[in-house]
Coordinates of C-alpha atoms in Angstrom, one line a residue:
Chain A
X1 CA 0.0 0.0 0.0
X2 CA 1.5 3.2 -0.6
X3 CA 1.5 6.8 2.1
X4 CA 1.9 10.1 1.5
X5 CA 3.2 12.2 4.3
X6 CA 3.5 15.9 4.4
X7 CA 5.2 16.6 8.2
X8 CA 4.8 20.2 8.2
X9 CA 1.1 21.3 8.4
X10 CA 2.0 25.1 8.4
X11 CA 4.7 26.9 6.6
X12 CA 4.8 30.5 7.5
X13 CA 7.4 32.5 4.6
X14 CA 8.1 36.2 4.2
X15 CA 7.4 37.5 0.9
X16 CA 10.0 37.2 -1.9
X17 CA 11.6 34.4 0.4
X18 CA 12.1 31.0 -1.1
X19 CA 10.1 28.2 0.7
X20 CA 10.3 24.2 0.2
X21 CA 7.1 21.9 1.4
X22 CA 8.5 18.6 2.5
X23 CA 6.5 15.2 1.2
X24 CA 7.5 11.6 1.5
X25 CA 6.2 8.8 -0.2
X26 CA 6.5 5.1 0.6
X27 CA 5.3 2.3 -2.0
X28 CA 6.4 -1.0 -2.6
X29 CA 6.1 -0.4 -6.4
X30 CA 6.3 2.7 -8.8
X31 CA 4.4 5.6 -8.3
X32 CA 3.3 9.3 -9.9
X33 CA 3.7 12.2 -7.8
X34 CA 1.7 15.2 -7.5
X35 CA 1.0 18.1 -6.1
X36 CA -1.9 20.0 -6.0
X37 CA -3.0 23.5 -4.4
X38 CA -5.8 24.6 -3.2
X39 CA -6.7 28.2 -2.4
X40 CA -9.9 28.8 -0.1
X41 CA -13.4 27.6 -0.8
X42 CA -11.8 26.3 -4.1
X43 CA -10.9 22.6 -6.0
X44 CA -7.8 21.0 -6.4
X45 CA -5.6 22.7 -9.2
X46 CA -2.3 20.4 -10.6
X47 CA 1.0 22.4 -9.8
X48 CA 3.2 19.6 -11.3
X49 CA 3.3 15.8 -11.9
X50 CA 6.4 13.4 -11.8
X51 CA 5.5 10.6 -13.9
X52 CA 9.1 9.3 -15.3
X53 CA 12.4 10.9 -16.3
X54 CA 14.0 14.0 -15.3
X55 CA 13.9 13.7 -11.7
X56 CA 13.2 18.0 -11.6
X57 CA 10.0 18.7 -12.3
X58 CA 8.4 22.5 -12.8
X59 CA 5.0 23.0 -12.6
X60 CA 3.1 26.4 -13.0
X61 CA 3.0 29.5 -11.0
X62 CA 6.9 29.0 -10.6
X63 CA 7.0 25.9 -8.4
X64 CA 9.3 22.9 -9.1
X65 CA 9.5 19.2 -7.3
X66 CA 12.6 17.6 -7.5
X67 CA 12.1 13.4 -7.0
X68 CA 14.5 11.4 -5.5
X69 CA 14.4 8.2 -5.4
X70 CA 16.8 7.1 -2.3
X71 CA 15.1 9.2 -0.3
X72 CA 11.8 8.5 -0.9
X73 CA 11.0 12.0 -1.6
X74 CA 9.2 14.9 -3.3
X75 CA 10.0 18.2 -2.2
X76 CA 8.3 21.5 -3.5
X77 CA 10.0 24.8 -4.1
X78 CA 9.7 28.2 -5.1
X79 CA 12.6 30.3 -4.7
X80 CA 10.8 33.5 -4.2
X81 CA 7.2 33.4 -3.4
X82 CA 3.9 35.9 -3.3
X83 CA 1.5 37.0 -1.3
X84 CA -0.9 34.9 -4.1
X85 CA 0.5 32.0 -2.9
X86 CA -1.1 31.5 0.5
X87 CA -2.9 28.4 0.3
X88 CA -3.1 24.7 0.9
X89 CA -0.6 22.5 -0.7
X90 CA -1.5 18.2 -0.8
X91 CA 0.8 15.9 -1.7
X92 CA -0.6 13.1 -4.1
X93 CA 0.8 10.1 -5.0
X94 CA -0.7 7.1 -7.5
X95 CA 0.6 3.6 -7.9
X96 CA 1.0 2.2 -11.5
X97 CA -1.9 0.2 -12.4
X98 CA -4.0 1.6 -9.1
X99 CA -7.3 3.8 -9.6
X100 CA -6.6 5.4 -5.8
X101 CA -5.2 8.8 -5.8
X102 CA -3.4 8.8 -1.9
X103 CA -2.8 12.2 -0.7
X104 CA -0.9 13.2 2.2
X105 CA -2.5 15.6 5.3
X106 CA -1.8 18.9 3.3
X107 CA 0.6 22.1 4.1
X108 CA -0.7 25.5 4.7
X109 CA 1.6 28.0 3.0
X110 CA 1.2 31.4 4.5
X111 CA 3.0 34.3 3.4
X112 CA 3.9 37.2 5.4
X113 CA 3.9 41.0 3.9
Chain B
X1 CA -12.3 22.3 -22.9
X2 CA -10.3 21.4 -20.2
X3 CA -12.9 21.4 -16.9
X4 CA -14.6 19.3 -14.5
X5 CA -17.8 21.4 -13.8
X6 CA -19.4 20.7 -10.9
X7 CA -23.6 22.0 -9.6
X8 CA -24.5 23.5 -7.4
X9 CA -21.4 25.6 -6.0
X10 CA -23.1 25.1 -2.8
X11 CA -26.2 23.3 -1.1
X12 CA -27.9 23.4 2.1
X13 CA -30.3 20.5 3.1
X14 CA -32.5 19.1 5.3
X15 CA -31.5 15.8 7.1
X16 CA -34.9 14.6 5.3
X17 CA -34.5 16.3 1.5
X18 CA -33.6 14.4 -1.5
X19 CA -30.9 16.2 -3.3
X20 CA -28.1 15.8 -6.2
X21 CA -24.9 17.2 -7.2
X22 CA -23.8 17.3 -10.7
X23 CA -20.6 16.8 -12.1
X24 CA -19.5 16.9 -16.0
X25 CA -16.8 16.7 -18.4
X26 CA -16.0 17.4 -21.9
X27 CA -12.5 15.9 -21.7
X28 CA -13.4 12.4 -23.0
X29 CA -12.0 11.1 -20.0
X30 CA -13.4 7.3 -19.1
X31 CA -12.9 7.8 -15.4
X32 CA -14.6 10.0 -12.8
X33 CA -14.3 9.8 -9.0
X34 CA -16.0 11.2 -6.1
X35 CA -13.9 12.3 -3.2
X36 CA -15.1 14.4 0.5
X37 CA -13.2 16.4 2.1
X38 CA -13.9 18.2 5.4
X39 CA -12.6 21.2 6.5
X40 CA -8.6 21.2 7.0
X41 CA -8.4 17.4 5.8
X42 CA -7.1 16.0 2.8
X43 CA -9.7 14.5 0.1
X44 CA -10.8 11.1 0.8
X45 CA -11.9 9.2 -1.9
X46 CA -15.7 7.8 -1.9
X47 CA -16.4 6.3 -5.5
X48 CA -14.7 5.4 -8.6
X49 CA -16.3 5.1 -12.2
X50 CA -14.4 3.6 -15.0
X51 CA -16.1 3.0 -18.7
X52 CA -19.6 4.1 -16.6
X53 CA -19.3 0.9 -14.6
X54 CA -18.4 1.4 -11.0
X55 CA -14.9 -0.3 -9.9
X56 CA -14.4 1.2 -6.3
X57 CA -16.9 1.9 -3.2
X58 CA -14.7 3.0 -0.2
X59 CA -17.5 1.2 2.0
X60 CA -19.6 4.9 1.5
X61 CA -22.8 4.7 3.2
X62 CA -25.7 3.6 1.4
X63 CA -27.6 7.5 2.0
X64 CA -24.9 8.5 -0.8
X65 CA -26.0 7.0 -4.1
X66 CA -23.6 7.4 -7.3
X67 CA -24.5 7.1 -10.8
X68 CA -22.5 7.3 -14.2
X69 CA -25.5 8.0 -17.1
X70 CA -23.3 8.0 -19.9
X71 CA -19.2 9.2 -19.8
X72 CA -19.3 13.1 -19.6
X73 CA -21.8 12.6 -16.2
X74 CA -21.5 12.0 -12.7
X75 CA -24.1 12.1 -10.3
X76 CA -24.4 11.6 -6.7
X77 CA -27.8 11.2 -5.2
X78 CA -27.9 12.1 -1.5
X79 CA -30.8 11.2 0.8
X80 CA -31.4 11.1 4.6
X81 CA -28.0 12.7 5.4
X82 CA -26.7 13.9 8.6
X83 CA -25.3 17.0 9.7
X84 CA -21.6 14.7 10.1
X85 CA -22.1 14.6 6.2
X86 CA -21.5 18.4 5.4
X87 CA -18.5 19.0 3.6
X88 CA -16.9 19.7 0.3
X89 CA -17.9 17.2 -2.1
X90 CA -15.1 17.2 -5.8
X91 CA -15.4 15.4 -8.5
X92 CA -12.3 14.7 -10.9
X93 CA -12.1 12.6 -13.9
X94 CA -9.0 11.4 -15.7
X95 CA -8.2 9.6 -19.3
X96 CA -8.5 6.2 -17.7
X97 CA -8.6 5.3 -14.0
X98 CA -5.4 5.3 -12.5
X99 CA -4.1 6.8 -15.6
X100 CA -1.9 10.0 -14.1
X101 CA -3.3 13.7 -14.9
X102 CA -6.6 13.9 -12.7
X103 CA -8.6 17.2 -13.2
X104 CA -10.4 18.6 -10.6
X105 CA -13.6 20.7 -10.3
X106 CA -14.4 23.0 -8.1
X107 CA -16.4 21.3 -6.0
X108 CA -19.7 21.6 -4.0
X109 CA -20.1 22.9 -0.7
X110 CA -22.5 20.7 0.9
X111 CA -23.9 22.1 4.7
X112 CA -26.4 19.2 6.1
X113 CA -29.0 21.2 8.8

């Protein structure tokens, strides 16, 4: 079975500052890894996907996930981020061949003026 | 068109009422799920449709009834609720289930009374 876990559940940044939200995966066979955002009273909207290949992903808004492997990782970063940026951030991970999209506990990004 | 639409934005209900919430695509994707999520919790997944044919309950109570009338439609029939049930309800579909690249709508806002 595979876990998603996000171990920060805030994330308070100061504008223009960079910021990385931590996730960790663990599954016993290949997986996709997402993450999504969601701003308040809002859906899910995709930042970035690693399906295969390059290991650094960039998604929109300026956010980029590197994957690695070893470490059973997914790490988000934005090297300078926005007051339009404060939201929630899930984790999402997919096994190949699996129809159940796990996500982990969410981050809330906040940014500070 | 690239959307998951989802109706109404938001519903208030009796614990007796009849109700649905509607959710379409124009993607011609085969799969389209269900997921709740209450407030400051990750989505949970409820239902999976793949090729209109239902392939995953998550042991959802019976008062939550899903149906799949043809591929760009998803419905979920709710009946007898309780107040425990109000949440935000999403609906995403992707190009096959468990195929990566899931699109989400914007869900409704469900409040039980």
């Amino acid at each position: 079975a595979q876990s998603v876990t996000q171990l920060d559940s805030q994330v308070p940044v100061f504008e223009e500052a960079p910021v990385e939200l931590r996730c960790n995966y663990s599954s016993s066979v290949s997986v996709y890894l997402f993450w999504y955002v969601q701003y308040p009273n809002q859906g899910l909207q995709l930042l970035l996907k690693y399906l295969s290949g390059s290991t650094l992903v960039k998604g929109i808004n300026g956010f980029e996930a590197e994957f690695n492997k070893s470490q059973t990782s997914f790490h988000l970063r934005k090297p300078s981020v926005h007051i339009s940026d404060t939201a929630e951030y899930f984790c999402a991970a997919l096994n190949f061949g699996n129809e159940k999209l796990t996500f982990g506990t969410g981050t809330r990004l906040t940014i500070i003026p | 068109d690239t959307e998951v639409t989802q109706t109404p934005k938001h519903l208030v209900m009796g614990m007796t009422n009849k109700k649905s919430l509607k959710c379409e695509q124009h993607m011609g994707h085969r799969a389209m799920y269900w997921y709740k999520q209450k407030a400051k919790k990750p989505p949970e997944l409820m239902f999976v449709y793949s090729y209109e044919k239902l392939s995953i309950n998550e042991s959802v109570p019976s008062r939550f009834s899903p149906e799949c009338p043809n591929s760009s439609l998803l419905n979920l029939h709710l009946h007898a609720l309780q107040p425990e049930d109000s949440a935000l309800y999403l609906c995403a579909s992707s190009q096959e289930a468990g195929w990566y690249g899931y699109t989400f709508g914007s869900g409704t806002r469900l409040t039980v009374v």
